[in-house]
mmCIF file of C-alpha atoms (C1' of nucleotides) in Angstrom:
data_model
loop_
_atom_site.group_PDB
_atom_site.id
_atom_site.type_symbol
_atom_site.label_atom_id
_atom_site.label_comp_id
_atom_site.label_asym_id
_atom_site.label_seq_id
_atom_site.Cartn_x
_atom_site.Cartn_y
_atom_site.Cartn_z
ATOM 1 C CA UNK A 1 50.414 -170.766 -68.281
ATOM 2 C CA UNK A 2 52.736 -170.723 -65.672
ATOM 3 C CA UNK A 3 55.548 -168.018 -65.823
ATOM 4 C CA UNK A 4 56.848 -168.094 -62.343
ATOM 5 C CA UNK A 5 60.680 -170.194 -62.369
ATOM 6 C CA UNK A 6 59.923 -171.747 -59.099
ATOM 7 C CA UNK A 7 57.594 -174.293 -60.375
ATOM 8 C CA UNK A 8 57.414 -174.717 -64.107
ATOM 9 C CA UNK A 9 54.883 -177.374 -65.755
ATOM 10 C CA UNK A 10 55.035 -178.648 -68.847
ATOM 11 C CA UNK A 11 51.983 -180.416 -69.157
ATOM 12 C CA UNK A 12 50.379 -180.323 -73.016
ATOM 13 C CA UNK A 13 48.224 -177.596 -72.234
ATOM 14 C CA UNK A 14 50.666 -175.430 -72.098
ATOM 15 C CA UNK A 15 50.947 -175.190 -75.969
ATOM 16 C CA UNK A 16 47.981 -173.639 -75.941
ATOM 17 C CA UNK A 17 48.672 -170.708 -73.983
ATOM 18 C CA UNK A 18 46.848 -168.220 -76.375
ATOM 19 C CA UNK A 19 43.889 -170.024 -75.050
ATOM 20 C CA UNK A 20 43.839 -170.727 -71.333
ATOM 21 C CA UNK A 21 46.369 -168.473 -70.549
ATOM 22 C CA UNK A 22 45.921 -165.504 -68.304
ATOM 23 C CA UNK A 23 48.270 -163.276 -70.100
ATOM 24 C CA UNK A 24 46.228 -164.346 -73.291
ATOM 25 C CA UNK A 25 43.239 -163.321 -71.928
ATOM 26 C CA UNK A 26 44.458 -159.387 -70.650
ATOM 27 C CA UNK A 27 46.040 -159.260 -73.832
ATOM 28 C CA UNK A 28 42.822 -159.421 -75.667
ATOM 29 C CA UNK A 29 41.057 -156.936 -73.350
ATOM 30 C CA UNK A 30 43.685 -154.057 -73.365
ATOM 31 C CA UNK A 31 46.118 -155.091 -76.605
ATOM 32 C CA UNK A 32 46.131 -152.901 -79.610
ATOM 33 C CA UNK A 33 46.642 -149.833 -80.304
ATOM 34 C CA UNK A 34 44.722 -147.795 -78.428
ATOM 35 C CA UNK A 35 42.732 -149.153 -75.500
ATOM 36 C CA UNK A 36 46.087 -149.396 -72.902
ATOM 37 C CA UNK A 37 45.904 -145.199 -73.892
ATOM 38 C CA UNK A 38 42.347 -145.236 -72.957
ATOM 39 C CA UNK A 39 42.459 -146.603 -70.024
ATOM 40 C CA UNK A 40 45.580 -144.153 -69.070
ATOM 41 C CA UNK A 41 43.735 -141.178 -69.430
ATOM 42 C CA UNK A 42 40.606 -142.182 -67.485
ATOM 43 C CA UNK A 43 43.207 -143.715 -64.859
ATOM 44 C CA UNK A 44 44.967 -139.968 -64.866
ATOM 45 C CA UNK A 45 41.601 -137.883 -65.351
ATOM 46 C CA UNK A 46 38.587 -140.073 -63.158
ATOM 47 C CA UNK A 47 35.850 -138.847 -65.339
ATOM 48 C CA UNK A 48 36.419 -137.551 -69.470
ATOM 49 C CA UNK A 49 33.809 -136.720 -71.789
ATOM 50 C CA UNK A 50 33.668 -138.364 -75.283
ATOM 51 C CA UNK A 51 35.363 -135.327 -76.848
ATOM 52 C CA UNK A 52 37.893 -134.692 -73.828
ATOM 53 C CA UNK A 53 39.371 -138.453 -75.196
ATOM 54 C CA UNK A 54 39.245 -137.598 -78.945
ATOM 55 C CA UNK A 55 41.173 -134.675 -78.133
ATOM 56 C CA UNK A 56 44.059 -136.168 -75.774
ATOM 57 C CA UNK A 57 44.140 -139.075 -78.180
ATOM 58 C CA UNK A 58 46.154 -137.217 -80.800
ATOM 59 C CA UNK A 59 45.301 -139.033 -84.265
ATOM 60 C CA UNK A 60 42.899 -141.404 -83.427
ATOM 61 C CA UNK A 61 39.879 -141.705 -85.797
ATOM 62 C CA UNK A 62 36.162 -141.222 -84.436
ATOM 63 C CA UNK A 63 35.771 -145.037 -85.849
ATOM 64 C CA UNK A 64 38.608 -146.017 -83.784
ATOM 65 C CA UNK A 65 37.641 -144.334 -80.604
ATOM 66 C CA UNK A 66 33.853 -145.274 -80.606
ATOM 67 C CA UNK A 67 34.959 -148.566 -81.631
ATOM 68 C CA UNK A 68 37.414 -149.155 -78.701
ATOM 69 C CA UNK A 69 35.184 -147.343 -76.161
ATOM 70 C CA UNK A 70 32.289 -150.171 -76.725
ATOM 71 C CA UNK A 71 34.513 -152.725 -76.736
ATOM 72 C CA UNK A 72 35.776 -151.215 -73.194
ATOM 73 C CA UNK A 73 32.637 -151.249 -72.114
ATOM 74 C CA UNK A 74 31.683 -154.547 -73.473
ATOM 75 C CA UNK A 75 34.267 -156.050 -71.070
ATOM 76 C CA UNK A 76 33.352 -154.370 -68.371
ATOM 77 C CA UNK A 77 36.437 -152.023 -67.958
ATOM 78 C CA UNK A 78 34.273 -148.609 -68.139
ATOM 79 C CA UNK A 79 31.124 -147.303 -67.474
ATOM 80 C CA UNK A 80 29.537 -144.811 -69.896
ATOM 81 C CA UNK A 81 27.717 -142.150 -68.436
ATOM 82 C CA UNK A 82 25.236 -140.429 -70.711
ATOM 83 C CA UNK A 83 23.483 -137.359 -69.344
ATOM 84 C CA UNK A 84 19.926 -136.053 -71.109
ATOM 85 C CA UNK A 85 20.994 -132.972 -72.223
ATOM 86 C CA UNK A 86 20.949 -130.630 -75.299
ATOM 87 C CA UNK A 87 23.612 -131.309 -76.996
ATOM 88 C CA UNK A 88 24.763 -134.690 -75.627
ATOM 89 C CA UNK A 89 27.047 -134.573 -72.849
ATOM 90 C CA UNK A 90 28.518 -138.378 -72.383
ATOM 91 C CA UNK A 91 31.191 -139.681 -70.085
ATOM 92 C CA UNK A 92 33.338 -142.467 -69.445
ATOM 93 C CA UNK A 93 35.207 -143.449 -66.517
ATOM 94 C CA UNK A 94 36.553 -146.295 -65.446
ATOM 95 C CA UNK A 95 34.911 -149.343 -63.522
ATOM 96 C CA UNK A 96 36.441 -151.206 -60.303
ATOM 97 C CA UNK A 97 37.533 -153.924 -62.645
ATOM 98 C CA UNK A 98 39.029 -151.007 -64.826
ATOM 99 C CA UNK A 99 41.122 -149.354 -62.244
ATOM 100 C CA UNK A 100 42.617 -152.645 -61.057
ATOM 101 C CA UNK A 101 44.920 -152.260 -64.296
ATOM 102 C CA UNK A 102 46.627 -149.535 -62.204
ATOM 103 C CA UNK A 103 49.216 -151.712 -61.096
ATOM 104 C CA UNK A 104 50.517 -153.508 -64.261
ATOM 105 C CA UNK A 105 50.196 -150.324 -66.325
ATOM 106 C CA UNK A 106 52.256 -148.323 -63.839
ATOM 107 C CA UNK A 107 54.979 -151.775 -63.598
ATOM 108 C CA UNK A 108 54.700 -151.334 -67.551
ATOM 109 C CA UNK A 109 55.601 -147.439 -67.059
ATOM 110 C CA UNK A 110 58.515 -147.906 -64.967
ATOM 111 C CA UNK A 111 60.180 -149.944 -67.037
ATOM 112 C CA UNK A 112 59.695 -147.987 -69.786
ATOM 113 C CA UNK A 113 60.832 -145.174 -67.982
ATOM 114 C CA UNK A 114 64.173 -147.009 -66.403
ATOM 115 C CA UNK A 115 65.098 -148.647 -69.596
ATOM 116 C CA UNK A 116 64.284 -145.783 -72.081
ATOM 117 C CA UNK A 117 67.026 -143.499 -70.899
ATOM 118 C CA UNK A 118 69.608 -146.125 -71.522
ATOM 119 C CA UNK B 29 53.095 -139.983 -68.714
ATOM 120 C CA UNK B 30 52.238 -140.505 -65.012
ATOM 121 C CA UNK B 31 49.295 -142.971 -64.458
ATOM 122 C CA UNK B 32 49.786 -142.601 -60.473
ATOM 123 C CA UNK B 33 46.832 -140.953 -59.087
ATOM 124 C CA UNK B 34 48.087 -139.395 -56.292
ATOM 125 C CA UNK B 35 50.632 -136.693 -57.941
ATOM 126 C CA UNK B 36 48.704 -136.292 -61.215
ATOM 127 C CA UNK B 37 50.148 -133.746 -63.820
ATOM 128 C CA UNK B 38 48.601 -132.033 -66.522
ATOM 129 C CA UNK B 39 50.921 -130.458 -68.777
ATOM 130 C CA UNK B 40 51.288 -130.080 -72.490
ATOM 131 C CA UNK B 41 53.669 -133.209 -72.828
ATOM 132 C CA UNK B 42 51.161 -135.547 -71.472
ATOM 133 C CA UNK B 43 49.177 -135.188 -74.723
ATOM 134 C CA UNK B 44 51.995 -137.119 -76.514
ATOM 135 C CA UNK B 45 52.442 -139.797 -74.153
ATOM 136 C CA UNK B 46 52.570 -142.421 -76.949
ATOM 137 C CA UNK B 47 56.158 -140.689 -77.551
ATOM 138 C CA UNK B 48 57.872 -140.142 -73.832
ATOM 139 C CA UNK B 49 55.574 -142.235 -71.976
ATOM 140 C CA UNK B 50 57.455 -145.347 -70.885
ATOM 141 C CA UNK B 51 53.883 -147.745 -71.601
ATOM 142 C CA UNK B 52 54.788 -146.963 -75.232
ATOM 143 C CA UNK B 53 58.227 -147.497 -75.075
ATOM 144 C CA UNK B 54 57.340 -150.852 -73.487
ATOM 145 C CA UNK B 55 54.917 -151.961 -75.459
ATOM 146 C CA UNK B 56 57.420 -150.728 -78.984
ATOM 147 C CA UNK B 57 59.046 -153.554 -77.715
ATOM 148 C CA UNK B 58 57.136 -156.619 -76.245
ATOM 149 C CA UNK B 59 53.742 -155.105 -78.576
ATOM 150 C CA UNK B 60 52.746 -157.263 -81.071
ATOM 151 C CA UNK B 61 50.865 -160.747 -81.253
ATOM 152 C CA UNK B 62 54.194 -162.946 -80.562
ATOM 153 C CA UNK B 63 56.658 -161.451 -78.806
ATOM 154 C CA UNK B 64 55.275 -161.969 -75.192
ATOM 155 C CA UNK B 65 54.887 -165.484 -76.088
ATOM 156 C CA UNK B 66 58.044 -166.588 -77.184
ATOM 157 C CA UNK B 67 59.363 -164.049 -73.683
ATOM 158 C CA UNK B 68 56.760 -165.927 -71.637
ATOM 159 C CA UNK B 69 58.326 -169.463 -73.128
ATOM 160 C CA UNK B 70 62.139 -168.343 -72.295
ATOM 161 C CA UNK B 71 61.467 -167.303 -69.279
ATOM 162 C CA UNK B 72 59.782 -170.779 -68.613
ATOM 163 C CA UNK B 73 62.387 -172.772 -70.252
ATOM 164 C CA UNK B 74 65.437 -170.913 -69.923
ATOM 165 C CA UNK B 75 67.431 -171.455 -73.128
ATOM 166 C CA UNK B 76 65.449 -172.888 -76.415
ATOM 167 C CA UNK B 77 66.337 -173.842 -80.314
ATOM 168 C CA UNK B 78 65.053 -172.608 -82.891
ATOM 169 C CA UNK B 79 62.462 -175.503 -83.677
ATOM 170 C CA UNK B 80 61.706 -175.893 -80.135
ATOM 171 C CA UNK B 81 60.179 -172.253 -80.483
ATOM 172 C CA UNK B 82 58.442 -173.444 -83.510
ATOM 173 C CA UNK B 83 57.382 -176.408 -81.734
ATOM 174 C CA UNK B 84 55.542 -174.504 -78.969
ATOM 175 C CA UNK B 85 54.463 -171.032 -81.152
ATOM 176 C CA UNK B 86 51.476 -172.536 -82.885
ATOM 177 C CA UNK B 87 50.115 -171.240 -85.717
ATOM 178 C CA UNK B 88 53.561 -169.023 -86.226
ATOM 179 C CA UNK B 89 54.855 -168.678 -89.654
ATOM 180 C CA UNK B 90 58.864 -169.402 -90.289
ATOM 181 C CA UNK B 91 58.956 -165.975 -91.759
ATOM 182 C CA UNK B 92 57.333 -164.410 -88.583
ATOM 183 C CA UNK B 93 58.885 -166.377 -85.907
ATOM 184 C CA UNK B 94 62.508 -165.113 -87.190
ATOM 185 C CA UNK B 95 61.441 -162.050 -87.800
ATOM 186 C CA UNK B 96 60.214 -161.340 -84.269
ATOM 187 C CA UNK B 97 63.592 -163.422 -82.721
ATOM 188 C CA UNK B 98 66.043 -160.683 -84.412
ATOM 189 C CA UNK B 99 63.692 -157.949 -83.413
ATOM 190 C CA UNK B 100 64.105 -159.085 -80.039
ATOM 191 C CA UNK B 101 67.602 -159.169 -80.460
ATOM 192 C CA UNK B 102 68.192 -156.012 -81.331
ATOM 193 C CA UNK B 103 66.564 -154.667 -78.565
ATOM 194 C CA UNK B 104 68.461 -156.642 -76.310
ATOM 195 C CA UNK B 105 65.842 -159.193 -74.980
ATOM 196 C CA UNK B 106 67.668 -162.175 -76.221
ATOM 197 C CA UNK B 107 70.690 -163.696 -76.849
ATOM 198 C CA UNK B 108 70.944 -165.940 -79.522
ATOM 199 C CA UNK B 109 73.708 -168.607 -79.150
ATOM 200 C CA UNK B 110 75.175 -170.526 -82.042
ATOM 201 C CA UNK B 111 76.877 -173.969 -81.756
ATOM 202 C CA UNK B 112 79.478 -174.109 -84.847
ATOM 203 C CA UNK B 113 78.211 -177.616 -85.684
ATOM 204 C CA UNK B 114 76.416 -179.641 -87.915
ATOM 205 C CA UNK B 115 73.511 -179.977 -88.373
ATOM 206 C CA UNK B 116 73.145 -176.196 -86.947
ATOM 207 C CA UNK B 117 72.248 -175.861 -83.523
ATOM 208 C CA UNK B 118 70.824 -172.014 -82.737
ATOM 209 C CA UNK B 119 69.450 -171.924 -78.780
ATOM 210 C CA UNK B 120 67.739 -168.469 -77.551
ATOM 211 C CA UNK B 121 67.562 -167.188 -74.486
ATOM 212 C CA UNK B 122 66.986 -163.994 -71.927
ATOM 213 C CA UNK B 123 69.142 -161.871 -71.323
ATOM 214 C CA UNK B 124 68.855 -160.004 -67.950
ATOM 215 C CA UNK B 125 66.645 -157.001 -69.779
ATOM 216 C CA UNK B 126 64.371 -159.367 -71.073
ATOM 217 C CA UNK B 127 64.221 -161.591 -67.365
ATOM 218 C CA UNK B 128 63.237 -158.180 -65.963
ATOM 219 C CA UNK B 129 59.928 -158.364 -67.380
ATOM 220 C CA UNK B 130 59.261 -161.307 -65.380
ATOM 221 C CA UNK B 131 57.373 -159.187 -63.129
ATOM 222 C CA UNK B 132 55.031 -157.966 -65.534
ATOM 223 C CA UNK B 133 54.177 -160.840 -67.019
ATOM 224 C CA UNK B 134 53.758 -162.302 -64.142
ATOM 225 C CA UNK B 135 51.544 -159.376 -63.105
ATOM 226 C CA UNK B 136 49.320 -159.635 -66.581
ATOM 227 C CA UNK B 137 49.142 -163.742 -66.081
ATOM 228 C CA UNK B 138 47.163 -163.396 -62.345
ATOM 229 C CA UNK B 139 45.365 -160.871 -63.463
ATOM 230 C CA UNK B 140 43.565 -162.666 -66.924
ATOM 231 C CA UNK B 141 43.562 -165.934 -64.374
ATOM 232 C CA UNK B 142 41.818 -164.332 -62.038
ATOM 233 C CA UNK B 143 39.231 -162.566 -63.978
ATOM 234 C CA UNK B 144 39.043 -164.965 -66.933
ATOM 235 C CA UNK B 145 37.238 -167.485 -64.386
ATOM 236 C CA UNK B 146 34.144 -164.710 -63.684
ATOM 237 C "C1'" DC C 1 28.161 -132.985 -79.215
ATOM 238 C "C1'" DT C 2 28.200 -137.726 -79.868
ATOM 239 C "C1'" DG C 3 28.182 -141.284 -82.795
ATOM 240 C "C1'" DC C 4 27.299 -144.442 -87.019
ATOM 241 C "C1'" DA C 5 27.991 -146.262 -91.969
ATOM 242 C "C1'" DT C 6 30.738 -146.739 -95.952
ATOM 243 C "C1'" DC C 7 34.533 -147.156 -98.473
ATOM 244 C "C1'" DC C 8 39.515 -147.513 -98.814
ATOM 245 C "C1'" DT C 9 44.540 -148.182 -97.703
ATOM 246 C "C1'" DC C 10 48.471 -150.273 -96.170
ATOM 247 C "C1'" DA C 11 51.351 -152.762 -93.265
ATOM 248 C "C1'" DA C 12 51.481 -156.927 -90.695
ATOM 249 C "C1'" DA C 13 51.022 -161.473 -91.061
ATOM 250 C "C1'" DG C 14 50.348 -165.981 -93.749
ATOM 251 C "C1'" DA C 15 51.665 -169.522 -97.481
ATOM 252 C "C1'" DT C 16 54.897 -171.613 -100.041
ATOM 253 C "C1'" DA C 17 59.082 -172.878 -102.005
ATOM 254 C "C1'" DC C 18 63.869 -172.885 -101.604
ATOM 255 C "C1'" DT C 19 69.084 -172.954 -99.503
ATOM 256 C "C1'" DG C 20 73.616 -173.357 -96.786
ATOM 257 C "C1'" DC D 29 68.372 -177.587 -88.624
ATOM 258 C "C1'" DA D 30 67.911 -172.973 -89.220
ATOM 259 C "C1'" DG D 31 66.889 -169.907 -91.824
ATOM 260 C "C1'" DT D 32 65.564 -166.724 -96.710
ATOM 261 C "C1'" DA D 33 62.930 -165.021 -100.549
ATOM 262 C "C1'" DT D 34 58.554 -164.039 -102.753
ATOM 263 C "C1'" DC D 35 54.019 -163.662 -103.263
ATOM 264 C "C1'" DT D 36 49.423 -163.204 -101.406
ATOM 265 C "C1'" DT D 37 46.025 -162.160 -97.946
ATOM 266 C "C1'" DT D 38 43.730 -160.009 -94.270
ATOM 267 C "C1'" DG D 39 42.072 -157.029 -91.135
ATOM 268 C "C1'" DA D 40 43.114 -153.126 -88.261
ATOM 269 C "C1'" DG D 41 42.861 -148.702 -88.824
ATOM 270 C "C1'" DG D 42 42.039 -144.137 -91.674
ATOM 271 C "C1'" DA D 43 38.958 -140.707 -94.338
ATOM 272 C "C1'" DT D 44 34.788 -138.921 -95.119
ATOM 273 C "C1'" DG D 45 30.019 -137.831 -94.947
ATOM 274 C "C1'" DC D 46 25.904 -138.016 -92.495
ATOM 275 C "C1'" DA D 47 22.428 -138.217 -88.356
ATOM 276 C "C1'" DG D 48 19.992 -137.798 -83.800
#
DNA sequence: CTGCATCCTCAAAGATACTG
DNA sequence: CAGTATCTTTGAGGATGCAG
C-alpha cells in the first residue's frame, strides 16, 4: 500500500492492505505487546541473558517471554546464543535484520516524546 | 527510554519504559489491529465517510470501526466533520497530529516491502 | 538457570438486531 | 447513512507447577 501523498493508487489491491502491505507485514513481526520492548532492550543492551530480559520486562510471564523470544527468532530478528555450561547461561541479541528497526523505533520514540508533554 | 546507541543510559527509570517511554505512548495510541489502517487510508485519501471507511476496512465490525474513530478522536488524530443534512453525511479526516505520523508509516511500509520480498 | 506444559481468565473483538 | 445496544466468542496473556 502506498502511503506517500505524491502518488496515490487506488487500484483494487489496495483493499487488501492487511495482506500485501508492507506496514502489514512489520506489524505482524514486532506488534503486540511485548516484542517492540524486546527488541528495545537488546537495541539499548547488545547482548542480555534470558533472565537479564525477564527482569527488565517488569510483569511479563515466563510463557510470554519464551513465547515471544522464539517467535523473534523464528523471523529472524535475534540470534540466541546458548553457551554449554552448568547451569545454562543463554543469550539473545539482536541480528542485522534486527537492528535495522533502529530507525522506526527511535522515529516512534520521538514522537512519543514531543507529543507526550503536550 | 533511549533506544540510541551512542549515549545509552542505564538508570532505574528505564525499567518502566512502558510508562515514560515515548514507544508506549505511541503505540497507546496508533496500537491496536485497526487504527493504523484507517490512519494509513486518511492519509491516502484525505477526507473519508463513514461507509467509505467501512468500504475499505474489511472484515471490521460496525461496533469496532466506531469505536476506534472516537478513540482517535479523542486523542486528536481526527477530525470528524458533520454535514447537517439528510441522509447524514459524517467525513473523517487528519488532523495535523495525526498527518505527522506520515513519516512513520511511511518508515514501517519500506521496511515490510522491502523485507517481505526475501 | 532456562524453559515447557497445563489450565484459566478476561478484555478485545465479532455477530446481530435495531434506531434517529 | 451513520451510528447504538446486546450478546457471544476468541485468543492473547496470566498463574502455576514441573524438568533438564
Amino acid at each position: 500500500m502506498n502511503i506517500r501523498k505524491e502518488n496515490s493508487t487506488n487500484n483494487i489491491n489496495e483493499i487488501y492492505w492487511k495482506e500485501n502491505c508492507g506496514i502489514g507485514f512489520t506489524l505482524s513481526l514486532i506488534g503486540g505487546r511485548w516484542k517492540i520492548n524486546i527488541l528495545s532492550y537488546l537495541l539499548n543492551e547488545e547482548k542480555l541473558r534470558y533472565s537479564e530480559l525477564k527482569n527488565r520486562l517488569i510483569g511479563i510471564s515466563e510463557r510470554m517471554l519464551i513465547l515471544k523470544l522464539k517467535e523473534l527468532e523464528q523471523d529472524k530478528l535475534i540470534n540466541r546464543i546458548v553457551h554449554p555450561e552448568v547451569p545454562p547461561k543463554v543469550e539473545y541479541e539482536l541480528t542485522e535484520l534486527g537492528q535495522s528497526f533502529r530507525e522506526i523505533l527511535i522515529l516512534m520514540d520521538k514522537w512519543g516524546e514531543k507529543n507526550l508533554k503536550k
